[in-house]
Coordinates of C-alpha atoms in Angstrom, one line a residue:
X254 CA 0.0 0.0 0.0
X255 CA 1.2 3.2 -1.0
X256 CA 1.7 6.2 1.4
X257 CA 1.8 10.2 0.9
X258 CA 3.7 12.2 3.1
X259 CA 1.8 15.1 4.2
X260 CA 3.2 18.6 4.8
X261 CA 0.9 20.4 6.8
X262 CA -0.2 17.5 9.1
X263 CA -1.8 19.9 11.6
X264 CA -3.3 22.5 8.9
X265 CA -1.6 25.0 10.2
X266 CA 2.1 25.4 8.7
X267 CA 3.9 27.4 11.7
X268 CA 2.8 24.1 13.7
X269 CA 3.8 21.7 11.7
X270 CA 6.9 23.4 10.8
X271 CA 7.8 23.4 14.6
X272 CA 7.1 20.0 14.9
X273 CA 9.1 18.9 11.6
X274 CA 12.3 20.9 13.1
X275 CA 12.0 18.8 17.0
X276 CA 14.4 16.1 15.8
X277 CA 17.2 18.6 14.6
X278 CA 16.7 20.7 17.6
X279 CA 16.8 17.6 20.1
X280 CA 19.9 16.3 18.3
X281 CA 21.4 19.9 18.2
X282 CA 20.7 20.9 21.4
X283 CA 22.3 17.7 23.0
X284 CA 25.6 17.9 21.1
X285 CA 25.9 21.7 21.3
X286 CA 24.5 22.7 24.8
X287 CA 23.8 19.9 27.3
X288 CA 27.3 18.2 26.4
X289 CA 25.6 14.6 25.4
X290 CA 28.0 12.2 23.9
X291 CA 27.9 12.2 19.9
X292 CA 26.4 8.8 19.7
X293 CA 23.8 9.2 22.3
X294 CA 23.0 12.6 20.7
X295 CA 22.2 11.3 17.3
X296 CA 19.9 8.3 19.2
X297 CA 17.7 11.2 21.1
X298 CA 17.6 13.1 17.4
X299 CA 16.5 9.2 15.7
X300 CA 14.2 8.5 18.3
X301 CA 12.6 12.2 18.1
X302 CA 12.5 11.5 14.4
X303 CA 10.7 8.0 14.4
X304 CA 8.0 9.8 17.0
X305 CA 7.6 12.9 14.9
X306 CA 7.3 10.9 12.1
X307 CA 4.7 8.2 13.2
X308 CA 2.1 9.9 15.4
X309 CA 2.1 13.7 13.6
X310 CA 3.3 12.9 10.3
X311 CA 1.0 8.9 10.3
X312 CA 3.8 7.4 8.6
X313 CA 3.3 3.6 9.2
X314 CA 5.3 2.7 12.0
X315 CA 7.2 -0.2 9.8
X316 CA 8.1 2.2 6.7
X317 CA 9.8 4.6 9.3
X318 CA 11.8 1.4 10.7
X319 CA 12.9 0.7 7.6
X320 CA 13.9 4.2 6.6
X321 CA 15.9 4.6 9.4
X322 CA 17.6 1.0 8.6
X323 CA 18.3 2.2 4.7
X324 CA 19.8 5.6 6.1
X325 CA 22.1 3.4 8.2
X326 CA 23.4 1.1 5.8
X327 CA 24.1 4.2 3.9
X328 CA 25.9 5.5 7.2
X329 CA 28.3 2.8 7.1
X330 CA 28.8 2.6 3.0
X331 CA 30.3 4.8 1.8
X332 CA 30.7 7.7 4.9
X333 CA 32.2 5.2 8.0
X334 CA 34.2 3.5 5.1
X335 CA 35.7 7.0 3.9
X336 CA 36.6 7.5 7.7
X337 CA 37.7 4.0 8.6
X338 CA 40.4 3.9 5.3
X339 CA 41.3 7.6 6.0
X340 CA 42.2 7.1 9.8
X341 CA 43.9 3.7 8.9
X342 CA 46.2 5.5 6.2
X343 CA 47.2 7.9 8.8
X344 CA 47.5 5.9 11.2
X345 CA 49.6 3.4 9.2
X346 CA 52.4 6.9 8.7
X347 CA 52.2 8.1 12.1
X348 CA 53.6 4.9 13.5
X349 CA 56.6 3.9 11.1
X350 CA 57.4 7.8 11.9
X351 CA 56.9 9.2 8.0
X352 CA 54.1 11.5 8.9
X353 CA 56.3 13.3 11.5
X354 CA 58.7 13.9 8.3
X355 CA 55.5 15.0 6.2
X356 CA 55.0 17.5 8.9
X357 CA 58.4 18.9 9.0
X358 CA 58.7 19.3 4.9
X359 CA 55.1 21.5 5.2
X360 CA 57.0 23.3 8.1
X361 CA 60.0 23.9 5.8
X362 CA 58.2 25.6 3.4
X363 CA 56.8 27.9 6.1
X364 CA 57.1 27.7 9.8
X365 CA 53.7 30.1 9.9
X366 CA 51.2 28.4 11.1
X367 CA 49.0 31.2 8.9
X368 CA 50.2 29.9 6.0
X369 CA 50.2 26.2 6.6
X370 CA 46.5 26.8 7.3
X371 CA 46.2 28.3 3.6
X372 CA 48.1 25.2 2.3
X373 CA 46.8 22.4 3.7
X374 CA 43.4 23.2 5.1
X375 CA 42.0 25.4 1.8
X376 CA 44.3 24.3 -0.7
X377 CA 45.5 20.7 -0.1
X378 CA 41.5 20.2 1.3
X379 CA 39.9 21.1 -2.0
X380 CA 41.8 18.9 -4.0
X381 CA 40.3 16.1 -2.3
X382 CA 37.1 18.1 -1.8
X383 CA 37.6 17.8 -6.2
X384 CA 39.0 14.2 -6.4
X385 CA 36.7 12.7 -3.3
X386 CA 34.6 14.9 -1.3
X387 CA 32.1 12.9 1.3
X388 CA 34.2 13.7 4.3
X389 CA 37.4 13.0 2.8
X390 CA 39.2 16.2 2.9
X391 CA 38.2 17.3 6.4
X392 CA 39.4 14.0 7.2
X393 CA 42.8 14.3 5.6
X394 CA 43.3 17.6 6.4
X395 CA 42.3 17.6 10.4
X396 CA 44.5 14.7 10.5
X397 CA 47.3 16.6 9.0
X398 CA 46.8 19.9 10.9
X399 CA 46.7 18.1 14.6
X400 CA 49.6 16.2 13.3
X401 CA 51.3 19.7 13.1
X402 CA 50.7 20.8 16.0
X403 CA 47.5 22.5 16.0
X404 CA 44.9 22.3 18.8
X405 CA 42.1 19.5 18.2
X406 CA 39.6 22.5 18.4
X407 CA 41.7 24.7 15.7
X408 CA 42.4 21.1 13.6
X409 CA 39.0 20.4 13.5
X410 CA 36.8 23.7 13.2
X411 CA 39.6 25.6 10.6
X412 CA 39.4 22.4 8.7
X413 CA 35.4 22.5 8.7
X414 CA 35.6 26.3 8.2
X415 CA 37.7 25.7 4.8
X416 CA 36.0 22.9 3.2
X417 CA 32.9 25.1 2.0
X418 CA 33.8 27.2 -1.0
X419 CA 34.8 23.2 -3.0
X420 CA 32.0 21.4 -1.9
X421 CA 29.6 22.6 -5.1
X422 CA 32.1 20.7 -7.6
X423 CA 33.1 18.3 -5.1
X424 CA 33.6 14.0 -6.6
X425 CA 34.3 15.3 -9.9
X426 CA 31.3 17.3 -10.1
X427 CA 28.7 15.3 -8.0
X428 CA 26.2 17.8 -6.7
X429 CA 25.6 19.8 -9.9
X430 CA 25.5 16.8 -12.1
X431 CA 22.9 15.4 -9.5
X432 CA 20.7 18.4 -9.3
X433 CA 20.9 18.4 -13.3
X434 CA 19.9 14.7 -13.9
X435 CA 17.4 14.9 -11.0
X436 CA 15.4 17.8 -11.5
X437 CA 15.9 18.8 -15.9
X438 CA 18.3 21.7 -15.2
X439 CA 20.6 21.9 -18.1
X440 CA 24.1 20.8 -16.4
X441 CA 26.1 23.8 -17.8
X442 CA 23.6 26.4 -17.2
X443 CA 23.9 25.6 -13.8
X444 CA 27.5 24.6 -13.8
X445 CA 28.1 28.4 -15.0
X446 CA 25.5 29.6 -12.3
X447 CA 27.3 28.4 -9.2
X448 CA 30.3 29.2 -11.3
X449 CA 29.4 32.9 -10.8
X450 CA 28.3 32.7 -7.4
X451 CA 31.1 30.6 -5.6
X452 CA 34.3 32.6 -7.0
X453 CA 33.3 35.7 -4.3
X454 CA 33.6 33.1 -1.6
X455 CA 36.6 31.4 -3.0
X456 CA 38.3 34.6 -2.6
X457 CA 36.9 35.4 0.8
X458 CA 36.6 32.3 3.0
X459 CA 41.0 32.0 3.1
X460 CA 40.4 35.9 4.3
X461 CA 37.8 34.4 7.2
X462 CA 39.5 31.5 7.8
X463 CA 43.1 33.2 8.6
X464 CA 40.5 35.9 10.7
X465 CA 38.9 33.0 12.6
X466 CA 42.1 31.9 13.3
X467 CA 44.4 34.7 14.0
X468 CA 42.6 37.8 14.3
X469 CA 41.9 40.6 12.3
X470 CA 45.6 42.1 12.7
X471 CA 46.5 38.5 12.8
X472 CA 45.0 38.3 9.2
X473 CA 46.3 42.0 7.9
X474 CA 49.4 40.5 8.4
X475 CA 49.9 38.1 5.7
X476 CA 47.1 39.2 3.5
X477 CA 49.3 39.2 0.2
X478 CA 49.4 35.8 0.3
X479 CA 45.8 35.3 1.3
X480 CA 45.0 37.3 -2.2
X481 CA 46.7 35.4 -3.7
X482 CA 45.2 31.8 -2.6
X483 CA 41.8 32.9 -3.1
X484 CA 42.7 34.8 -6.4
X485 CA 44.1 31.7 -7.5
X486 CA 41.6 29.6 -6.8
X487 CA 38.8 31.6 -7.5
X488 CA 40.1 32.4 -11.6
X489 CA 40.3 28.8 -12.3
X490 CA 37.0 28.1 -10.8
X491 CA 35.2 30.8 -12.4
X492 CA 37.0 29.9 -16.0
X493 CA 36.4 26.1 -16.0
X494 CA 32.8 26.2 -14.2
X495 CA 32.3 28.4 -17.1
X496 CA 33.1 27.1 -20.0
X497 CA 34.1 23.3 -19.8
X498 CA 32.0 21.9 -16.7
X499 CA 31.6 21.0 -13.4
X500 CA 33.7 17.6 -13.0
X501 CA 37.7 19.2 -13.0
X502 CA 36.5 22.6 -11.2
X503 CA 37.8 22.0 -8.0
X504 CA 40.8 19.9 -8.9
X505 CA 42.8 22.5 -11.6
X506 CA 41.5 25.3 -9.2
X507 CA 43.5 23.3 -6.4
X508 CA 46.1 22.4 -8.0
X509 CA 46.5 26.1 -9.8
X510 CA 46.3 27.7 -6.0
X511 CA 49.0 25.4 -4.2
X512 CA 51.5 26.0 -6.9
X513 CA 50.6 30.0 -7.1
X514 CA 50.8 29.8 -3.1
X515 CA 54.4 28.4 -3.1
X516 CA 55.6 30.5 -5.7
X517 CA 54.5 33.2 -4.1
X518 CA 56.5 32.2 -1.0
X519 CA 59.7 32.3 -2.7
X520 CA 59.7 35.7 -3.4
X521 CA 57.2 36.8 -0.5
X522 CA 58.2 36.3 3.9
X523 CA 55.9 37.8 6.6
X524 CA 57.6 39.6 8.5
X525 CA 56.7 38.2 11.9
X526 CA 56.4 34.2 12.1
X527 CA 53.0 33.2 13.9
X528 CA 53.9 30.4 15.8
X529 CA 50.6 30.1 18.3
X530 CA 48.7 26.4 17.4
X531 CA 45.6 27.8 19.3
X532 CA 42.6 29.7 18.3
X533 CA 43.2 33.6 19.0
X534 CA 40.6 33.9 22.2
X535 CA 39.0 31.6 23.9
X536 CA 40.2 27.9 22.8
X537 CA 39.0 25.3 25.4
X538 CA 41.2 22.3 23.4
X539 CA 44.5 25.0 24.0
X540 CA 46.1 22.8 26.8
X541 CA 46.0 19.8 24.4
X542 CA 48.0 21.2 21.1
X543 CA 51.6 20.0 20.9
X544 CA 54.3 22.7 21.6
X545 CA 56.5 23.8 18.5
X546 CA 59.0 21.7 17.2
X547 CA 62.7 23.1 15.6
X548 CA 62.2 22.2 12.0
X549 CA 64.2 18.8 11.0
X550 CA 65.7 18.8 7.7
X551 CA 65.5 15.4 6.0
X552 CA 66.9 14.4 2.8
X553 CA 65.0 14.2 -0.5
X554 CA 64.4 9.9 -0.1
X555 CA 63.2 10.7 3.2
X556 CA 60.6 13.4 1.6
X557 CA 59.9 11.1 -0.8
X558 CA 58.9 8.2 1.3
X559 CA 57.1 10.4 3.5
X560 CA 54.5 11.9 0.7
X561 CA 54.3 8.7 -0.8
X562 CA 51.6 7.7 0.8
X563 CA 49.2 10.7 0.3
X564 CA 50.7 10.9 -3.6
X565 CA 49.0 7.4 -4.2
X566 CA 46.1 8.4 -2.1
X567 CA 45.4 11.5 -4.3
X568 CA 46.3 9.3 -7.7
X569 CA 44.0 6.2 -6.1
X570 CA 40.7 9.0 -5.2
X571 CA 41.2 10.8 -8.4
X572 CA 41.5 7.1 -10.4
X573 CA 38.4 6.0 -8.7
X574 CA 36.7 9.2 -9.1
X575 CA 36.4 9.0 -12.8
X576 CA 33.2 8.1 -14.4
X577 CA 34.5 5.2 -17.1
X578 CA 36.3 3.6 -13.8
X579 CA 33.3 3.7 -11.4
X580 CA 30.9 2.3 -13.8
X581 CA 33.6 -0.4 -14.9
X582 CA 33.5 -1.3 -10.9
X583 CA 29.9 -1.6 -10.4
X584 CA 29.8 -3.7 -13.6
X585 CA 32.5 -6.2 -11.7
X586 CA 30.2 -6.0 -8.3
X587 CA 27.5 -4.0 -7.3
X588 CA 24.7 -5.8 -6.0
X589 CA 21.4 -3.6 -5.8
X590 CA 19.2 -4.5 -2.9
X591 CA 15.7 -2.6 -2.9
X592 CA 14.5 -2.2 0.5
X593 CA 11.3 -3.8 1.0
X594 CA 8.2 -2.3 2.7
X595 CA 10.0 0.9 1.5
X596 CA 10.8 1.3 -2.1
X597 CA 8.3 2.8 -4.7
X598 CA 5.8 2.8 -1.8
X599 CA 5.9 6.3 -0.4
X600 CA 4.8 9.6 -3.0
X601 CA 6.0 12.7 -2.8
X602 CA 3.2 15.1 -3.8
X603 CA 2.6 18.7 -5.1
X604 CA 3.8 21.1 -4.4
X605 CA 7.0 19.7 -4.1
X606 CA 6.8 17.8 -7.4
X607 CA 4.4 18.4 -10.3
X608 CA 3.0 15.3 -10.2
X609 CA 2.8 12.5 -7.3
X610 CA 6.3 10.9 -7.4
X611 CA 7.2 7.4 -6.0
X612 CA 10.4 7.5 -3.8
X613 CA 12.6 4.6 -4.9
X614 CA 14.8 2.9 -1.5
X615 CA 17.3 0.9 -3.4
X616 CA 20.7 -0.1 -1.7
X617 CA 23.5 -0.5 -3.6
X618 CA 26.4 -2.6 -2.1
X619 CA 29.2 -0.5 -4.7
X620 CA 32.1 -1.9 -2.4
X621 CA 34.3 -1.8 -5.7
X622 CA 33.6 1.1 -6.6
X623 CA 33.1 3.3 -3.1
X624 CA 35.9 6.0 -2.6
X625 CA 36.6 4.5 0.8
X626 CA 37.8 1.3 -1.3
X627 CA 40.7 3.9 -3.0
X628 CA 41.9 4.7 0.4
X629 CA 42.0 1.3 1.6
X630 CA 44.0 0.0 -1.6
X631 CA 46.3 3.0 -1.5
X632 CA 46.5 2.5 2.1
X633 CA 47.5 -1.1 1.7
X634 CA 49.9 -0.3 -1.2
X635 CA 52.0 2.7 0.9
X636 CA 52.4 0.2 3.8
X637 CA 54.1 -2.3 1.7
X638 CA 56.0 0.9 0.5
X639 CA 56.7 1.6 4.0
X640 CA 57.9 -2.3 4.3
X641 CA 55.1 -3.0 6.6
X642 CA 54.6 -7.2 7.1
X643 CA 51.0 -8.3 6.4
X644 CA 50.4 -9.2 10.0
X645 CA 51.0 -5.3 11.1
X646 CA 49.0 -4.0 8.0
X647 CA 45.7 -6.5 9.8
X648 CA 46.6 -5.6 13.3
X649 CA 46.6 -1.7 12.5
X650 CA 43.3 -1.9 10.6
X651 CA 41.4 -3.7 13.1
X652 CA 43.2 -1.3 16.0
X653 CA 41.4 1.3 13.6
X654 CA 38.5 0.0 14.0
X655 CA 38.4 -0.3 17.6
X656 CA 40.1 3.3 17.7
X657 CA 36.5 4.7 15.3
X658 CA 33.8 2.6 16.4
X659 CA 32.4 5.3 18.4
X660 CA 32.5 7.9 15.4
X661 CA 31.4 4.9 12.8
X662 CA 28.0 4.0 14.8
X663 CA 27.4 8.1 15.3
X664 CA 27.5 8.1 11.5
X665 CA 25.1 5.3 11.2
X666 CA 22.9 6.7 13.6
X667 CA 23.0 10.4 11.6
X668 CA 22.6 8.6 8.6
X669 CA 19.4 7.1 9.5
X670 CA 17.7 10.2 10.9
X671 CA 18.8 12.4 8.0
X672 CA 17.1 9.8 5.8
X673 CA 14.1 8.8 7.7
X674 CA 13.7 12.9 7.5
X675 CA 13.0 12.8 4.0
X676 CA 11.0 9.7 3.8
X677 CA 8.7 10.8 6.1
X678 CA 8.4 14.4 5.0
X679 CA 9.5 16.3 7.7
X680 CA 12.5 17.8 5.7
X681 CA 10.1 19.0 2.9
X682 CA 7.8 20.5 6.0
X683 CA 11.0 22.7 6.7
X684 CA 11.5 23.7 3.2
X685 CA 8.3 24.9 2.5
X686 CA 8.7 27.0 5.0
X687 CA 11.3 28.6 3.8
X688 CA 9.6 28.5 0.1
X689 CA 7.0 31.1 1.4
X690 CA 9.0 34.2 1.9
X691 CA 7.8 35.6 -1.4
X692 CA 10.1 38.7 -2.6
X693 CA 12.5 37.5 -0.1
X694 CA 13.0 34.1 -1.5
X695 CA 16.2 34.0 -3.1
X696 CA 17.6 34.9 0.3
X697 CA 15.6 32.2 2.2
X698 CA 15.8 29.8 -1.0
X699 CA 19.8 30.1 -0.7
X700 CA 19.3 29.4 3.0
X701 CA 17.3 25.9 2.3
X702 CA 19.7 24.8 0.6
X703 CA 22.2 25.3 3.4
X704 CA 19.5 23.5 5.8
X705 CA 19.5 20.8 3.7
X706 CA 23.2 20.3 3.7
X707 CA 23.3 20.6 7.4
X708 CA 20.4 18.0 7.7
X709 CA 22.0 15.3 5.3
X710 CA 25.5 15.7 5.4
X711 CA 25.7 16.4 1.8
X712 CA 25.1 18.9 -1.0
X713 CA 23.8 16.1 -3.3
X714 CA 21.7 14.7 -1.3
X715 CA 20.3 18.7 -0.4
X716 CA 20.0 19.2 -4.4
X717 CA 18.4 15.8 -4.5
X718 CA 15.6 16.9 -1.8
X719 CA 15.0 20.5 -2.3
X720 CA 16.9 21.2 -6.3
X721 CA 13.1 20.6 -7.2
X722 CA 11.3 22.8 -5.3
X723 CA 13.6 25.5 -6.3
X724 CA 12.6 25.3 -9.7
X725 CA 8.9 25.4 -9.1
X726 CA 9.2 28.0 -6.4
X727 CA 11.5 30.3 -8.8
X728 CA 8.6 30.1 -11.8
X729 CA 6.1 31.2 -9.7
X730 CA 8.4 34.1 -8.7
X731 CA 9.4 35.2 -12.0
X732 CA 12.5 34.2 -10.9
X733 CA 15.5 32.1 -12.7
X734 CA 15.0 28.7 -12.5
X735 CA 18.8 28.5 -13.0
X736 CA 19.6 30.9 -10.3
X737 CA 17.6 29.1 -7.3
X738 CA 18.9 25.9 -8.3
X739 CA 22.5 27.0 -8.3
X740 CA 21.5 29.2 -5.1
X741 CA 20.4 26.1 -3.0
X742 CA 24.1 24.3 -4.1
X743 CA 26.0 27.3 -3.2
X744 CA 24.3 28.1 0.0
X745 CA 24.3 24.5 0.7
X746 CA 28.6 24.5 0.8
X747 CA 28.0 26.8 4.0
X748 CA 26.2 24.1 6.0
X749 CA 28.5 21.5 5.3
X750 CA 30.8 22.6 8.3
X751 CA 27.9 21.8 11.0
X752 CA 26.3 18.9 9.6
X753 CA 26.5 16.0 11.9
X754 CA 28.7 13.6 9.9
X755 CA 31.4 15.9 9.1
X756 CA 31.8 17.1 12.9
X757 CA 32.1 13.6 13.3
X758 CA 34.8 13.2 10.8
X759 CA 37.0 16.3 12.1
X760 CA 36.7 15.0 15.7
X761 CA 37.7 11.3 14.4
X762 CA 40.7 12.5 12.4
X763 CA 42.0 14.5 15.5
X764 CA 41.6 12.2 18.1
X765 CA 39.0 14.8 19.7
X766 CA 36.7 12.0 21.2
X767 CA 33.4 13.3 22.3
X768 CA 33.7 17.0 22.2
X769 CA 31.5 17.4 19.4
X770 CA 29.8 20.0 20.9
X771 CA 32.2 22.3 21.1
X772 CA 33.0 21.8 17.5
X773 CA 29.8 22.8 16.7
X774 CA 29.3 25.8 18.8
X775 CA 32.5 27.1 17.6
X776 CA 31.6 26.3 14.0
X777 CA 28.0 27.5 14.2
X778 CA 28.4 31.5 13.3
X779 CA 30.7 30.8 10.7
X780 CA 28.6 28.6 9.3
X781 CA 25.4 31.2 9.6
X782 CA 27.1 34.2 8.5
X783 CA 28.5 32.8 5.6
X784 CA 25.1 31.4 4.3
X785 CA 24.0 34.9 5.0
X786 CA 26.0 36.3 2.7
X787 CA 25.7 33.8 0.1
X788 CA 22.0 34.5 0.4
X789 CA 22.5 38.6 -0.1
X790 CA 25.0 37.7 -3.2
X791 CA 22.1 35.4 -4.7
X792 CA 19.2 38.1 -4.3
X793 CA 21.8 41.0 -5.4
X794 CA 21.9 38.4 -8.7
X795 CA 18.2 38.2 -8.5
X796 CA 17.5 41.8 -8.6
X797 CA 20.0 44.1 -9.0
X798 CA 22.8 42.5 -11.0
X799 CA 20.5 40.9 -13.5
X800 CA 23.5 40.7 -16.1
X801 CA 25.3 37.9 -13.9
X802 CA 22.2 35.8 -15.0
X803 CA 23.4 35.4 -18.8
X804 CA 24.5 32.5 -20.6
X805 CA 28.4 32.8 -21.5
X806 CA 29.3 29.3 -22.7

């Protein structure tokens, strides 16, 4: 028997909009404010969910069982496996002592911790944002930064802070080409759209992240070579977003920044070294970050062993992340498992979707193909580089394991109340809300998108559930459809640093056990004021700079 989610259970849409929001707000207010472990956090939000769900939405109490089981599986494959592979990798360095050399070559090319933020955490982090995304480069990059030196609370949050401006053209181009094959937008309209809306940001999010680290003077300091990271980055994403498409975007606008960044440093010192691992103010994690180190100089086959590994990490992700290899995977093994008393049995209805739609609930066991599977292999192949026996290469993996279990079932548990959100409406509820602000839309329209990110943990899966509704919303408006769809992408990037999983992943990488919270209090302006301004960029598109709206390919 089929069942329609409902919107407006209650008739009355403040209501039901309050009522749609108790699961995030449970789950939010645990982690950020009463201190609650991660894991138990996530529970009270999935146990909220399931009640808000069956007795004010009537979704049968078996459906939203099953939803929050599909959202699980999907917790473990591909997020956990991402983290699992990434932490293993690292840990595999840290303990035949080549990640301590890794550290000291970043340190050799500049001692200032300003500057190694730039490098790693915005550069080094959109490359894999480009080649991987889904968690991967706040994993790589936390893990690097606290390797340094930083504080778990600088690590973490600066690493969250920076992976936002990528995360539109992140795995090759995922999101946009989503939100084109899912909802009719033509891929380089779009593609161009966010192209013109994400360049501003590229340029001023390695301004905020040095501010949110340093301070303003802190930032004045070195702000030739902030200009020139963000002008570097922002060209090549503009120029390729533009006029080839979205899958290379972040990658050649990565790769473009790092090398401009170095140069720059050859010619270009500041001229006082800031040397402080902490957070400028009040950083509770201060006590915990590693004193500086004298650099070490090591020879060039000591360098070279020590990026090894992370040089066939970057060539396994951005192997795996090609379209021909993926599909050439899943036709080796990728068993599709539709989840029954789910699939094709709930509709979405108008006015979220012209017509009643069927919500398919398919699981696909792509362990081939899953990005988590690149890191594991390159994993694998730098420990035998690193003359690892196959006995230490098991026990490490399943010390991992033991060392993530926590994180792993907090993702499971995220997993399955972000999903069991959209199943059983709730998420739409919250959208709609957002879709009735009239003349005001493209500011609130930019913010959905951003809730939707923060909700599921991803800008696909937010251009999956709301890329739709944009485009409906914006012809009623008189508005572009183009513009709102790219609008709910680019406002989307801003939420990725507070959605659940990604906490979860930056407190993983740094060994920051249970102090989600104050990752996500410390995260939480950033994340609002930067969606903010995205929104006032999108309705300054909308209605002033009308020109920006034109096709240029």
């Amino acid at each position: 028997m089929v069942w329609q989610q409902i919107y407006d259970p209650f008739g009355n849409m403040v209501l039901s909009t309050v009522l749609a929001a108790i699961p995030v707000v449970v789950m939010l207010a645990a982690l950020g404010f009463f201190h609650i472990k991660a894991h138990i956090a996530a529970g009270m939000g999935l146990v909220a969910a399931l009640l808000v769900a069956v007795f004010a939405y009537g979704m049968p109490a078996d459906m939203a069982g099953r939803a929050a089981l599909f959202g699980g599986f999907t917790g473990l494959l591909p997020i956990g496996w991402i983290v699992l592979n990434i932490i293993f990798l690292h840990q595999l360095t840290e303990q035949n002592g080549s990640f301590k050399v890794l550290q000291d070559s970043l340190s050799g090319i500049t001692e200032d911790r300003r500057i190694q933020l730039l490098l790693i955490a915005f550069c080094f982090g959109a490359f894999f944002e480009g080649a991987a995304g889904f968690g991967t480069p706040v994993a790589v990059t936390a893990a690097i930064l606290i390797g340094l030196g930083f504080s778990p609370l600088a690590a973490s949050g600066l690493s969250l802070i920076a992976n936002t401006a990528p995360v539109a053209f992140g795995a090759l181009g995922t999101p946009i080409l989503t939100l084109a094959k899912v909802h009719g937008y033509d891929v380089m309209e779009v593609t161009a759209m966010v192209g013109r809306q994400l360049p501003f940001f590229s340029l001023l999010v390695p301004f905020w992240l040095i501010w949110a680290f340093a301070g303003r003077k802190g930032m004045w300091e070195i702000w030739p070579a902030i200009l020139v990271t963000g002008v570097s980055f922002a060209v090549p994403q503009f120029l390729v977003s533009n006029f080839i498409g979205p899958e290379l975007v972040d990658i050649i606008a990565a790769i473009v920044s790092m090398a401009c960044l170095i140069g720059f440093l050859r010619v270009w010192k500041p001229k006082a070294v800031w040397t402080s691992p902490s957070l400028r103010g009040n950083d509770v994690s201060a006590a915990e970050a590693k004193p500086p180190q004298p650099v070490v100089q090591h020879t060039r086959a000591e360098l070279v062993a020590a990026w090894m590994p992370w040089a066939i990490l970057s060539v396994f992700v951005f192997i795996w992340g090609l379209p021909p290899v993926k599909a050439w995977l899943n036709g080796l093994f990728a068993p599709a498992f539709p989840m029954a008393g789910l699939h094709n049995l709930i509709e979405k209805v108008p006015p979220v979707v012209p017509l009643p739609t069927k919500e398919g609930a398919v699981y696909t066991l792509n362990l081939l193909s899953a990005t988590g599977t690149a890191i594991l292999l390159s994993a694998v192949v730098s420990a035998i580089f690193m003359k690892y026996n196959p006995v230490a290469i098991v026990r490490t993996f399943f010390k991992t394991i033991w060392l993530v279990k926590f994180s792993l079932l907090t993702i499971v548990l995220m997993l399955a109340l972000g999903t069991l959100t959209r199943y059983s409406g709730t998420d739409t509820t919250l959208g709609l809300a957002f879709a009735n602000t009239g003349v005001l839309y493209p500011f609130f329209g930019t913010l959905m998108g951003w809730l939707g990110v923060a909700l599921t943990g991803s800008d696909t899966a937010s251009n999956v559930l709301f890329g739709g509704m944009q485009k409906v919303a914006a012809e009623q408006l008189g508005l572009s459809p183009n513009l709102m769809g790219a609008a709910n992408s680019s406002g989307g990037v801003m939420g990725k640093m507070i959605d659940a999983q990604s906490i979860v992943v930056a407190s993983t990488a740094t060994r920051w056990f249970d102090r989600e919270g104050e990752i996500l209090r410390y995260v939480f302006f950033h994340s609002i004021a930067l969606a903010c301004l995205v929104g006032l960029y999108v309705t300054l598109q909308a209605y002033v700079w009308p020109f920006t709206l034109m096709v240029v390919h």
